[in-house]
Amino acid sequence: MAKKTPTQRSVQWFGREDIYGFIYRSWVKNRGVPQDQFDGRPVIGICNTWSELTPCNTHFRVIAEHVKAGVLEAGGFPLEFPVMSLGETLLRPTAMLYRNLASMDVEESIRGNPLDGTVLLVGCDKTTPSLLMGAASVDLPAIAVSGGPMLSGKYRGTDIGSGTNVWSMSEDLRAGKISLEEFHEAESCMHRSHGHCMTMGTASTMASMVEALGVGMPGNAAIPAVDARRNVLARAAGRRVVQMVKENLTLSKILTKQAFENAIRVNAAIGGSTNAVIHLIAIARRIGVDLKIADWDRCGRNVHTLLNLMPSGKYLMEDFFYAGGLPAVIRELGEAGLLHKNALTVNGETIWANNKDAPCWNRDVIHSFKKPFKKNTGIAVLRGNLCPGGAIIKPSAATPRLMKHRGKAVVFENIEDFHRRIDDPKLEINARSIMVLKNCGPKGYPGMAEVGNMPLPPKLLKKGVTDMVRISDARMSGTAYGTVVLHVAPEAAAGGVLALVENGDIIELDVAKRKLNLMVSKSELQKRKRRWKAPGPALERGYWKLYHDHVLQASDGADLDFLVGKSGPLVPRDNH
Ligand code: FES
């Protein structure tokens, strides 16, 4: 008989010698599970986001098999289960709309079943936060295993990166610099193996956050999906989570304020995605850590970008792995005094013990803190009358000369308005204009789509303009770049000042001073506000309606208000 831990939930299903024990065990036996597997050993749920609708996660059945092998080797009992999978490229209007829905699926699937611990299989952008949010609200021992990045894209002798080169090549196509044939060829060259986007986009960022938070095994961030060592990591996670159940090492012991502060600094050092701001705030508030948008600015200050990876630089995740991966970055931060070294991680060691001796094999890919790739590039949180709740900009992906800029607004009321007018040669816009996009926030889109990095007008592209200041309540893909102000809160559809901006208004951006202001008088804004009408939900029923009525603003993590916090691993009543 395996030794039961006092907190082990599964014995309340499988350890019973009554009618319920019969029901709980007998149906599980239908696939050949022997009686002795119900002897009280830790039951580990493998939460799988495999789906052919999520191309980045299509190898997850193989990863799950390796996790299972690890769980069995350590004397546990693995049970794999599916949850809603969110594919960034196919799901419309945006996978972000469903992040909170998927997190509910994860939370209830874990709590309602006889699980003592979980391994969360995550990959494509939103699968990481949705699983961590759901698991945090249950607070059992858990390890996240990322699926790993794809191999580098290879096109006509050059490396091309997911997303980043999609933006640049589509601009080239629109500007007539490449043919449609070349465009199609690049599609085949870019995504040529299993795995998630191989730039430092949101998926790679979130895989790095998993490692930096200590909720994944060391090395989680960068091992390519098709490298055998990814499977070894999955197997190690399977072994380890069994021990975590025995140690009662729950998520709340890992996901502390210190862990989040470490992750924020790591995000700055890797030139990570702006999406991490929203996701980390949402995860933190599930577990009971009061992470604020201001913490991003505070912790990110004086942190330099060390990675020369797209979209901020030129290399890709495969290069990052060969250069040493995230351990080499964490070591640099630790040596620069920018790490809470005692933060505990899932392998039972502190983050510093895991990373203090990490080697770096290529200083052109992973720069040292003393000779960084870019200086002072933590995410900047802007304030001002245009964004009283905050807005963010990613300095490492922006054009330095535009970080202080004053210009006239060219306003697009929504994304359809933008698409209708942007290619019009008569559009009144010049390189100094500031492009403003409204109604693309959580309520407005709905779901806060990644449309903030608006493509530039072709007539300016043809003149050689490569960047302009863009402002919106939307998000931007982690693979995108430019001087793009995002996540303006409150959003236009919630009655924010953004809704009141008109063509020709002057806007001032000063990133060094953290300012974003609309130079329009209070009385004029009040007059405009009186004319403004709040748009209703896009659909009057179902999840879209629930989302519209309950979603929080970006600065609060865009979670649903009633999901914030946790209910813990309570065992519900018997079901018959
Ligand atoms: Fe899945 Fe980029 S589309 S990670």
Coordinates of C-alpha atoms and ligand atoms in Angstrom, one line a residue:
M1 CA 0.0 0.0 0.0
A2 CA 1.5 3.4 -1.0
K3 CA 1.8 5.9 1.8
K4 CA -1.1 8.4 1.5
T5 CA -0.5 12.1 2.3
P6 CA -3.0 13.7 4.5
T7 CA -4.0 16.1 1.8
Q8 CA -4.4 13.6 -1.0
R9 CA -7.8 14.1 -2.6
S10 CA -7.9 11.0 -4.7
V11 CA -8.4 8.6 -1.8
Q12 CA -11.8 10.2 -1.3
W13 CA -12.7 8.6 -4.7
F14 CA -10.6 5.6 -5.1
G15 CA -9.9 4.7 -1.4
R16 CA -13.5 4.0 -0.6
E17 CA -14.9 0.5 0.3
D18 CA -18.6 1.4 -0.4
I19 CA -20.9 1.8 -3.4
Y20 CA -19.1 5.0 -4.3
G21 CA -15.7 3.3 -4.3
F22 CA -17.2 0.7 -6.7
I23 CA -18.5 3.4 -9.0
Y24 CA -15.3 5.5 -8.9
R25 CA -13.0 2.6 -9.6
S26 CA -15.0 0.3 -11.8
W27 CA -15.4 2.6 -14.8
V28 CA -11.7 3.5 -14.7
K29 CA -10.9 -0.2 -14.9
N30 CA -12.5 -0.4 -18.3
R31 CA -9.2 0.3 -20.0
G32 CA -7.2 -2.2 -18.1
V33 CA -6.2 -0.4 -14.9
P34 CA -5.4 -3.1 -12.3
Q35 CA -6.8 -3.0 -8.7
D36 CA -3.4 -2.3 -7.2
Q37 CA -3.2 1.0 -8.9
F38 CA -5.9 2.3 -6.5
D39 CA -3.7 1.8 -3.5
G40 CA -3.4 5.4 -2.6
R41 CA -0.6 6.4 -5.0
P42 CA -0.8 10.1 -6.1
V43 CA -3.1 10.5 -9.0
I44 CA -1.7 13.0 -11.5
G45 CA -3.9 14.7 -14.1
I46 CA -2.2 15.5 -17.4
C47 CA -4.1 18.5 -18.6
N48 CA -3.7 18.4 -22.4
T49 CA -4.4 21.2 -24.9
W50 CA -3.7 19.0 -27.9
S51 CA -5.9 20.0 -30.8
E52 CA -5.5 20.0 -34.6
L53 CA -7.1 23.4 -34.4
T54 CA -4.1 24.5 -32.4
P55 CA -1.2 23.8 -34.8
C56 CA 1.4 24.7 -32.2
N57 CA 0.2 21.9 -29.9
T58 CA -0.3 19.0 -32.3
H59 CA 2.6 17.0 -30.8
F60 CA 1.2 17.1 -27.3
R61 CA -0.1 13.5 -27.4
V62 CA 3.6 12.4 -27.6
I63 CA 4.6 14.8 -24.8
A64 CA 1.7 13.4 -22.7
E65 CA 3.0 9.9 -23.2
H66 CA 6.4 11.0 -21.8
V67 CA 4.8 12.7 -18.8
K68 CA 2.8 9.5 -18.2
A69 CA 6.0 7.4 -18.3
G70 CA 7.6 9.7 -15.7
V71 CA 4.5 9.5 -13.4
L72 CA 4.5 5.7 -13.6
E73 CA 8.2 5.5 -13.0
A74 CA 7.8 7.6 -9.8
G75 CA 4.9 5.4 -8.6
G76 CA 2.1 7.7 -9.5
F77 CA -1.1 7.1 -11.4
P78 CA -1.5 9.3 -14.5
L79 CA -4.8 10.3 -16.0
E80 CA -4.8 12.4 -19.1
F81 CA -7.7 14.8 -19.9
P82 CA -8.5 17.4 -22.5
V83 CA -9.4 21.0 -22.0
M84 CA -10.4 23.7 -24.4
S85 CA -7.4 24.5 -26.6
L86 CA -6.8 28.0 -27.9
G87 CA -5.1 28.2 -31.3
E88 CA -3.8 31.7 -32.0
T89 CA -3.9 31.5 -35.7
L90 CA -7.4 30.0 -36.4
L91 CA -9.6 31.1 -33.6
R92 CA -11.7 34.2 -34.2
P93 CA -12.3 36.9 -33.2
T94 CA -9.3 36.3 -31.0
A95 CA -8.0 33.5 -28.8
M96 CA -7.8 36.0 -26.0
L97 CA -11.6 36.1 -25.8
Y98 CA -11.6 32.5 -24.7
R99 CA -8.6 32.6 -22.3
N100 CA -10.9 33.0 -19.3
L101 CA -13.4 30.4 -20.5
A102 CA -10.6 27.9 -21.0
S103 CA -9.3 28.7 -17.5
M104 CA -12.8 27.9 -16.1
D105 CA -12.7 24.5 -17.9
V106 CA -9.2 23.8 -16.4
E107 CA -10.2 24.8 -12.9
E108 CA -13.4 22.8 -12.8
S109 CA -11.9 19.8 -14.5
I110 CA -9.1 19.6 -11.9
R111 CA -11.3 20.3 -8.9
G112 CA -14.2 18.0 -9.9
N113 CA -11.9 15.0 -10.5
P114 CA -9.9 12.7 -8.3
L115 CA -6.6 14.5 -8.8
D116 CA -3.8 15.1 -6.4
G117 CA -1.5 17.0 -8.7
T118 CA -1.4 18.1 -12.4
V119 CA 1.0 18.5 -15.3
L120 CA -0.2 21.3 -17.5
L121 CA 0.7 20.9 -21.2
V122 CA 1.0 24.4 -22.7
G123 CA 2.3 25.9 -25.9
C124 CA 0.4 28.2 -28.1
D125 CA 0.0 31.7 -26.6
K126 CA -3.2 31.6 -24.6
T127 CA -2.8 27.9 -23.5
T128 CA -0.2 28.9 -21.0
P129 CA -2.1 31.6 -19.1
S130 CA -5.4 29.8 -19.2
L131 CA -4.0 26.6 -17.7
L132 CA -2.0 28.4 -15.1
M133 CA -5.0 30.6 -14.1
G134 CA -7.3 27.6 -13.8
A135 CA -4.7 25.6 -11.8
A136 CA -3.9 28.6 -9.6
S137 CA -7.5 28.8 -8.5
V138 CA -7.4 25.2 -7.4
D139 CA -3.9 25.4 -5.9
L140 CA -2.7 21.8 -6.1
P141 CA 0.9 20.8 -6.8
A142 CA 1.4 21.5 -10.5
I143 CA 4.1 21.7 -13.1
A144 CA 3.7 23.4 -16.5
V145 CA 5.5 21.7 -19.4
S146 CA 5.7 23.8 -22.6
G147 CA 5.6 22.2 -26.0
G148 CA 8.7 24.0 -27.2
P149 CA 9.4 26.3 -30.1
M150 CA 9.6 25.2 -33.7
L151 CA 12.8 24.9 -35.6
S152 CA 14.0 28.2 -37.2
G153 CA 12.2 29.1 -40.4
K154 CA 14.6 28.9 -43.5
Y155 CA 13.8 30.8 -46.6
R156 CA 16.2 31.3 -49.6
G157 CA 19.3 31.1 -47.4
T158 CA 18.0 33.3 -44.6
D159 CA 16.3 32.7 -41.3
I160 CA 12.7 33.8 -41.0
G161 CA 10.7 34.0 -37.8
S162 CA 7.1 33.3 -37.0
G163 CA 5.0 36.4 -37.0
T164 CA 7.9 38.9 -37.2
N165 CA 8.6 38.1 -40.9
V166 CA 4.9 37.7 -41.6
W167 CA 4.5 41.4 -40.7
S168 CA 7.6 42.5 -42.7
M169 CA 6.8 40.3 -45.7
S170 CA 3.2 41.4 -45.9
E171 CA 4.3 45.0 -45.8
D172 CA 6.8 44.1 -48.6
L173 CA 4.0 42.6 -50.6
R174 CA 1.8 45.6 -50.1
A175 CA 4.7 47.9 -51.1
G176 CA 5.2 45.8 -54.2
K177 CA 8.7 44.7 -53.1
I178 CA 8.0 40.9 -53.3
S179 CA 5.7 38.8 -55.5
L180 CA 2.8 36.7 -54.4
E181 CA 4.8 33.6 -55.4
E182 CA 7.6 34.5 -53.0
F183 CA 5.0 35.2 -50.3
H184 CA 3.5 31.7 -50.7
E185 CA 6.9 30.1 -50.7
A186 CA 7.7 31.8 -47.4
E187 CA 4.6 30.3 -45.8
S188 CA 5.9 26.8 -46.4
C189 CA 9.4 27.8 -45.2
M190 CA 8.4 29.5 -42.0
H191 CA 6.6 26.8 -40.0
R192 CA 8.3 23.5 -40.9
S193 CA 8.2 21.5 -37.6
H194 CA 6.1 20.9 -34.6
G195 CA 6.2 23.5 -31.9
H196 CA 5.1 27.1 -31.2
C197 CA 6.3 30.3 -32.8
M198 CA 10.1 30.4 -32.7
T199 CA 10.5 34.1 -32.3
M200 CA 10.4 35.7 -28.8
G201 CA 6.7 36.1 -29.3
T202 CA 4.0 35.5 -26.7
A203 CA 4.3 31.7 -26.7
S204 CA 8.1 31.8 -26.2
T205 CA 7.7 34.6 -23.7
M206 CA 5.1 32.6 -21.7
A207 CA 7.3 29.5 -21.8
S208 CA 10.1 31.7 -20.4
M209 CA 7.7 33.0 -17.7
V210 CA 6.9 29.4 -16.7
E211 CA 10.6 28.8 -16.1
A212 CA 11.2 32.2 -14.5
L213 CA 8.2 31.8 -12.1
G214 CA 9.6 28.5 -11.1
V215 CA 6.5 26.7 -12.2
G216 CA 8.3 24.7 -14.9
M217 CA 11.4 22.6 -14.9
P218 CA 14.8 24.3 -15.6
G219 CA 15.3 24.5 -19.3
N220 CA 11.6 24.7 -20.1
A221 CA 11.7 27.9 -22.2
A222 CA 13.9 27.1 -25.1
I223 CA 14.3 23.3 -25.9
P224 CA 12.9 22.9 -29.5
A225 CA 9.7 20.9 -29.7
V226 CA 11.4 18.3 -31.8
D227 CA 14.5 17.9 -29.7
A228 CA 14.5 14.7 -27.7
R229 CA 15.4 16.7 -24.7
R230 CA 11.9 18.2 -24.7
N231 CA 10.6 14.7 -24.1
V232 CA 13.2 14.1 -21.4
L233 CA 12.0 17.3 -19.7
A234 CA 8.4 16.1 -19.9
R235 CA 9.3 12.8 -18.4
A236 CA 11.2 14.5 -15.6
A237 CA 8.2 16.7 -14.9
G238 CA 6.0 13.5 -14.6
R239 CA 8.4 12.0 -12.1
R240 CA 8.8 15.2 -10.1
V241 CA 5.1 16.1 -9.7
V242 CA 4.5 12.8 -7.9
Q243 CA 7.1 13.9 -5.3
M244 CA 5.5 17.3 -5.1
V245 CA 2.2 15.7 -4.1
K246 CA 4.1 13.9 -1.3
E247 CA 5.7 17.2 -0.2
N248 CA 2.4 19.1 -0.6
L249 CA 4.3 21.6 -2.7
T250 CA 1.3 23.5 -3.9
L251 CA 1.3 26.3 -6.5
S252 CA 0.9 29.1 -4.0
K253 CA 4.2 28.1 -2.5
I254 CA 5.8 28.7 -5.9
L255 CA 3.8 31.6 -7.2
T256 CA 4.8 34.3 -4.7
K257 CA 5.2 38.0 -5.2
Q258 CA 8.9 37.4 -5.5
A259 CA 8.4 34.9 -8.2
F260 CA 6.3 37.3 -10.2
E261 CA 8.9 40.1 -9.7
N262 CA 11.6 37.7 -11.0
A263 CA 9.4 36.9 -14.0
I264 CA 8.9 40.6 -14.8
R265 CA 12.7 41.2 -14.8
V266 CA 13.2 38.1 -17.0
N267 CA 10.6 39.4 -19.4
A268 CA 12.6 42.7 -19.7
A269 CA 15.8 40.7 -20.2
I270 CA 14.4 38.5 -23.0
G271 CA 12.6 41.4 -24.8
G272 CA 9.4 39.5 -24.0
S273 CA 5.9 40.0 -25.2
T274 CA 3.6 42.8 -23.9
N275 CA 1.0 40.1 -23.5
A276 CA 2.8 38.8 -20.5
V277 CA 1.7 42.0 -18.6
I278 CA -1.9 41.0 -18.8
H279 CA -1.4 37.3 -18.3
L280 CA 0.9 37.6 -15.2
I281 CA -1.5 40.0 -13.5
A282 CA -4.3 37.6 -14.1
I283 CA -2.4 34.6 -12.9
A284 CA -1.1 36.4 -9.8
R285 CA -4.6 37.6 -8.8
R286 CA -5.9 34.0 -9.1
I287 CA -3.4 32.8 -6.6
G288 CA -3.8 35.8 -4.3
V289 CA -0.8 37.9 -5.2
D290 CA -1.8 41.5 -5.8
L291 CA 0.4 42.2 -8.8
K292 CA -0.2 45.6 -10.3
I293 CA 0.6 47.2 -13.7
A294 CA 2.8 49.6 -11.8
D295 CA 4.9 46.6 -10.6
W296 CA 5.9 46.1 -14.3
D297 CA 7.4 49.6 -14.5
R298 CA 9.0 49.4 -11.1
C299 CA 10.6 46.0 -11.5
G300 CA 11.4 46.5 -15.2
R301 CA 13.4 49.7 -14.7
N302 CA 17.2 49.4 -15.2
V303 CA 16.8 45.9 -16.7
H304 CA 18.4 45.6 -20.1
T305 CA 17.5 43.3 -23.0
L306 CA 20.1 40.6 -23.2
L307 CA 18.7 38.6 -26.0
N308 CA 19.3 39.3 -29.7
L309 CA 16.1 37.5 -30.7
M310 CA 13.3 38.5 -33.1
P311 CA 11.3 40.7 -32.9
S312 CA 13.8 42.9 -31.0
G313 CA 16.9 41.3 -32.7
K314 CA 17.9 38.8 -35.3
Y315 CA 18.1 35.3 -33.9
L316 CA 15.5 32.7 -33.1
M317 CA 14.6 30.3 -30.2
E318 CA 16.6 27.5 -31.6
D319 CA 19.7 29.7 -31.5
F320 CA 18.7 30.7 -27.9
F321 CA 18.6 27.1 -26.8
Y322 CA 22.1 26.3 -28.3
A323 CA 23.5 29.5 -26.7
G324 CA 22.4 28.3 -23.2
G325 CA 18.7 29.1 -23.0
L326 CA 17.0 30.9 -20.2
P327 CA 19.3 29.6 -17.4
A328 CA 22.1 31.8 -18.8
V329 CA 19.7 34.9 -18.7
I330 CA 18.6 34.1 -15.1
R331 CA 22.3 33.8 -14.1
E332 CA 23.0 37.3 -15.5
L333 CA 20.1 38.8 -13.6
G334 CA 21.2 37.1 -10.4
E335 CA 24.8 38.4 -10.8
A336 CA 23.4 41.9 -11.5
G337 CA 21.4 41.8 -8.2
L338 CA 18.1 41.7 -10.0
L339 CA 16.8 38.3 -8.8
H340 CA 15.0 37.1 -5.7
K341 CA 17.4 34.2 -5.4
N342 CA 15.5 32.3 -2.8
A343 CA 12.3 31.9 -4.8
L344 CA 11.3 28.3 -4.7
T345 CA 10.8 26.3 -7.9
V346 CA 8.9 23.1 -8.8
N347 CA 12.0 20.9 -8.6
G348 CA 12.3 21.8 -4.9
E349 CA 15.4 24.0 -5.4
T350 CA 15.6 27.8 -5.4
I351 CA 15.8 29.6 -8.7
W352 CA 19.4 30.5 -7.9
A353 CA 20.5 27.0 -7.1
N354 CA 19.1 25.9 -10.5
N355 CA 20.8 28.7 -12.5
K356 CA 23.8 30.0 -10.8
D357 CA 26.3 28.0 -12.8
A358 CA 24.5 28.2 -16.2
P359 CA 26.9 28.5 -19.1
C360 CA 26.5 30.8 -22.1
W361 CA 27.9 29.5 -25.4
N362 CA 27.2 32.4 -27.6
R363 CA 27.4 36.1 -26.5
D364 CA 26.0 37.4 -29.8
V365 CA 22.7 35.6 -28.9
I366 CA 22.7 36.1 -25.1
H367 CA 24.5 39.2 -24.2
S368 CA 25.9 39.8 -20.7
F369 CA 24.3 42.4 -18.4
K370 CA 27.5 44.5 -18.6
K371 CA 27.3 44.6 -22.4
P372 CA 23.6 44.3 -23.1
F373 CA 21.9 44.0 -26.4
K374 CA 19.7 47.0 -25.6
K375 CA 19.7 49.2 -22.6
N376 CA 16.8 49.9 -20.1
T377 CA 14.1 48.2 -22.0
G378 CA 11.7 47.0 -19.4
I379 CA 8.0 47.5 -20.4
A380 CA 7.1 51.1 -19.7
V381 CA 3.7 51.9 -18.1
L382 CA 2.3 55.2 -19.4
R383 CA -0.1 57.5 -17.6
G384 CA -2.0 60.7 -18.6
N385 CA -5.4 61.9 -19.5
L386 CA -5.6 59.5 -22.4
C387 CA -4.9 56.5 -20.2
P388 CA -5.7 57.1 -16.6
G389 CA -5.8 53.4 -16.0
G390 CA -2.5 52.9 -17.7
A391 CA -1.1 52.0 -21.1
I392 CA 2.1 50.1 -22.1
I393 CA 4.8 50.3 -24.6
K394 CA 7.7 47.9 -25.3
P395 CA 10.8 50.0 -25.7
S396 CA 13.0 47.2 -27.1
A397 CA 10.7 46.9 -30.1
A398 CA 10.2 50.7 -30.6
T399 CA 12.1 53.3 -32.7
P400 CA 14.2 55.4 -30.2
R401 CA 13.5 58.7 -32.0
L402 CA 9.7 58.2 -31.7
M403 CA 9.7 57.6 -28.0
K404 CA 9.2 61.3 -27.5
H405 CA 6.8 62.5 -30.1
R406 CA 4.0 65.0 -30.6
G407 CA 1.7 64.6 -33.6
K408 CA -1.8 64.9 -35.0
A409 CA -4.2 62.0 -34.5
V410 CA -5.5 60.0 -37.5
V411 CA -8.5 58.2 -35.9
F412 CA -9.9 54.8 -36.9
E413 CA -13.2 54.1 -35.1
N414 CA -12.8 50.3 -35.2
I415 CA -10.8 47.7 -37.1
E416 CA -13.2 47.7 -40.1
D417 CA -12.9 51.5 -40.4
F418 CA -9.1 50.9 -40.4
H419 CA -9.1 48.3 -43.1
R420 CA -11.5 50.4 -45.2
R421 CA -9.3 53.5 -45.2
I422 CA -5.7 52.6 -44.7
D423 CA -4.9 51.8 -48.3
D424 CA -6.7 54.9 -49.6
P425 CA -4.1 57.1 -51.3
K426 CA -6.2 60.1 -50.3
L427 CA -6.0 59.3 -46.5
E428 CA -4.7 62.5 -44.8
I429 CA -1.7 61.1 -43.0
N430 CA 2.1 61.7 -42.9
A431 CA 5.0 60.2 -41.1
R432 CA 4.5 62.5 -38.1
S433 CA 0.9 61.6 -37.6
I434 CA -0.2 59.4 -34.7
M435 CA -2.5 56.5 -35.7
V436 CA -5.3 55.9 -33.2
L437 CA -7.5 52.8 -33.2
K438 CA -10.6 52.6 -31.0
N439 CA -12.9 49.8 -29.8
C440 CA -10.4 47.0 -29.9
G441 CA -10.2 46.4 -26.1
P442 CA -11.6 43.6 -24.0
K443 CA -15.3 44.7 -24.4
G444 CA -14.9 46.5 -27.7
Y445 CA -13.5 43.8 -30.0
P446 CA -14.5 41.7 -28.0
G447 CA -11.5 40.0 -26.5
M448 CA -8.8 42.6 -27.1
A449 CA -7.4 41.3 -30.4
E450 CA -3.8 41.7 -31.5
V451 CA -4.4 44.5 -33.9
G452 CA -2.6 47.3 -32.1
N453 CA 0.4 47.1 -34.5
M454 CA -1.6 48.6 -37.3
P455 CA 0.1 48.2 -40.7
L456 CA 1.4 51.5 -42.0
P457 CA -0.3 53.2 -45.0
P458 CA 1.2 52.0 -48.3
K459 CA 1.8 55.5 -49.6
L460 CA 4.1 56.1 -46.6
L461 CA 5.7 52.6 -46.9
K462 CA 6.6 53.4 -50.5
K463 CA 8.3 56.6 -49.3
G464 CA 10.5 54.5 -46.9
V465 CA 8.6 55.2 -43.7
T466 CA 9.2 52.1 -41.4
D467 CA 7.6 53.1 -38.1
M468 CA 5.0 55.5 -36.7
V469 CA 3.5 56.1 -33.3
R470 CA 0.3 53.9 -33.0
I471 CA -2.1 54.0 -30.0
S472 CA -5.0 51.7 -29.2
D473 CA -6.8 49.7 -26.5
A474 CA -5.8 46.5 -28.4
R475 CA -3.0 44.1 -27.8
M476 CA -0.2 43.3 -30.2
S477 CA 1.4 40.0 -31.2
G478 CA 4.5 39.3 -29.2
T479 CA 6.2 38.8 -32.6
A480 CA 5.4 42.3 -33.7
Y481 CA 7.4 45.5 -33.3
G482 CA 7.2 49.3 -33.7
T483 CA 6.4 52.3 -31.5
V484 CA 3.1 51.0 -30.5
V485 CA 1.2 52.1 -27.4
L486 CA -1.1 49.3 -26.2
H487 CA -3.7 48.3 -23.6
V488 CA -5.0 51.9 -23.2
A489 CA -7.3 51.7 -20.1
P490 CA -10.1 52.4 -19.8
E491 CA -10.8 51.2 -23.3
A492 CA -13.0 53.1 -25.7
A493 CA -15.9 50.8 -25.4
A494 CA -15.9 51.3 -21.6
G495 CA -16.1 55.1 -22.0
G496 CA -12.4 55.8 -21.8
V497 CA -11.0 59.1 -23.2
L498 CA -9.7 57.1 -26.1
A499 CA -13.3 57.1 -27.3
L500 CA -13.3 60.9 -27.5
V501 CA -10.2 61.4 -29.7
E502 CA -10.9 63.1 -33.0
N503 CA -8.9 63.6 -36.2
G504 CA -6.4 66.3 -35.9
D505 CA -6.2 66.3 -32.0
I506 CA -2.7 66.7 -30.8
I507 CA -1.3 63.8 -28.8
E508 CA 2.0 63.9 -26.8
L509 CA 4.0 60.8 -26.0
D510 CA 7.0 60.9 -23.8
V511 CA 8.2 57.4 -22.8
A512 CA 11.1 58.6 -20.6
K513 CA 8.6 60.6 -18.5
R514 CA 6.0 57.8 -18.8
K515 CA 3.4 60.3 -20.2
L516 CA 0.6 60.0 -22.8
N517 CA -1.7 63.0 -23.1
L518 CA -4.4 64.2 -25.4
M519 CA -4.0 67.9 -25.7
V520 CA -7.7 68.7 -25.6
S521 CA -9.4 70.8 -22.9
K522 CA -11.4 69.2 -20.2
S523 CA -14.5 71.1 -21.2
E524 CA -14.2 70.0 -24.8
L525 CA -13.8 66.4 -23.7
Q526 CA -16.9 66.7 -21.5
K527 CA -18.8 68.0 -24.4
R528 CA -17.7 65.0 -26.5
K529 CA -18.5 62.6 -23.7
R530 CA -22.1 63.8 -23.6
R531 CA -22.5 62.8 -27.3
W532 CA -20.8 59.4 -26.8
K533 CA -23.0 56.2 -26.6
A534 CA -21.7 53.0 -25.0
P535 CA -21.7 50.1 -27.4
G536 CA -23.5 46.9 -26.2
P537 CA -22.1 43.4 -26.4
A538 CA -21.5 42.0 -29.9
L539 CA -23.8 39.1 -29.0
E540 CA -26.7 39.3 -26.6
R541 CA -26.4 35.8 -25.2
G542 CA -23.9 33.0 -24.3
Y543 CA -20.3 33.4 -23.4
W544 CA -19.8 36.6 -25.4
K545 CA -22.4 38.3 -23.3
L546 CA -21.0 36.9 -20.0
Y547 CA -17.6 38.1 -21.1
H548 CA -18.8 41.6 -22.0
D549 CA -20.6 42.1 -18.7
H550 CA -17.8 40.8 -16.5
V551 CA -14.4 41.4 -18.1
L552 CA -11.9 43.6 -16.3
Q553 CA -9.8 46.1 -18.0
A554 CA -6.3 45.2 -19.3
S555 CA -4.5 46.9 -16.4
D556 CA -6.4 44.4 -14.1
G557 CA -5.5 41.4 -16.2
A558 CA -8.7 41.2 -18.3
D559 CA -10.0 38.4 -16.2
L560 CA -13.7 38.0 -15.5
D561 CA -14.4 39.8 -12.2
F562 CA -15.9 36.7 -10.5
L563 CA -13.0 34.5 -11.4
V564 CA -10.4 36.6 -9.5
G565 CA -9.0 34.6 -6.5
K566 CA -9.1 30.9 -5.8
S567 CA -11.5 28.4 -4.2
G568 CA -8.8 25.8 -3.5
P569 CA -8.8 22.1 -3.9
L570 CA -12.1 21.3 -2.0
V571 CA -13.6 18.0 -2.7
P572 CA -17.1 18.3 -4.0
R573 CA -20.0 16.1 -2.8
D574 CA -20.5 12.6 -4.1
N575 CA -22.2 12.5 -7.4
H576 CA -24.9 9.8 -6.9
Ligands
FES1 FE1 0.8 29.4 -31.7 FE2 2.3 31.6 -32.3 S1 0.6 30.8 -33.3 S2 2.5 30.2 -30.7

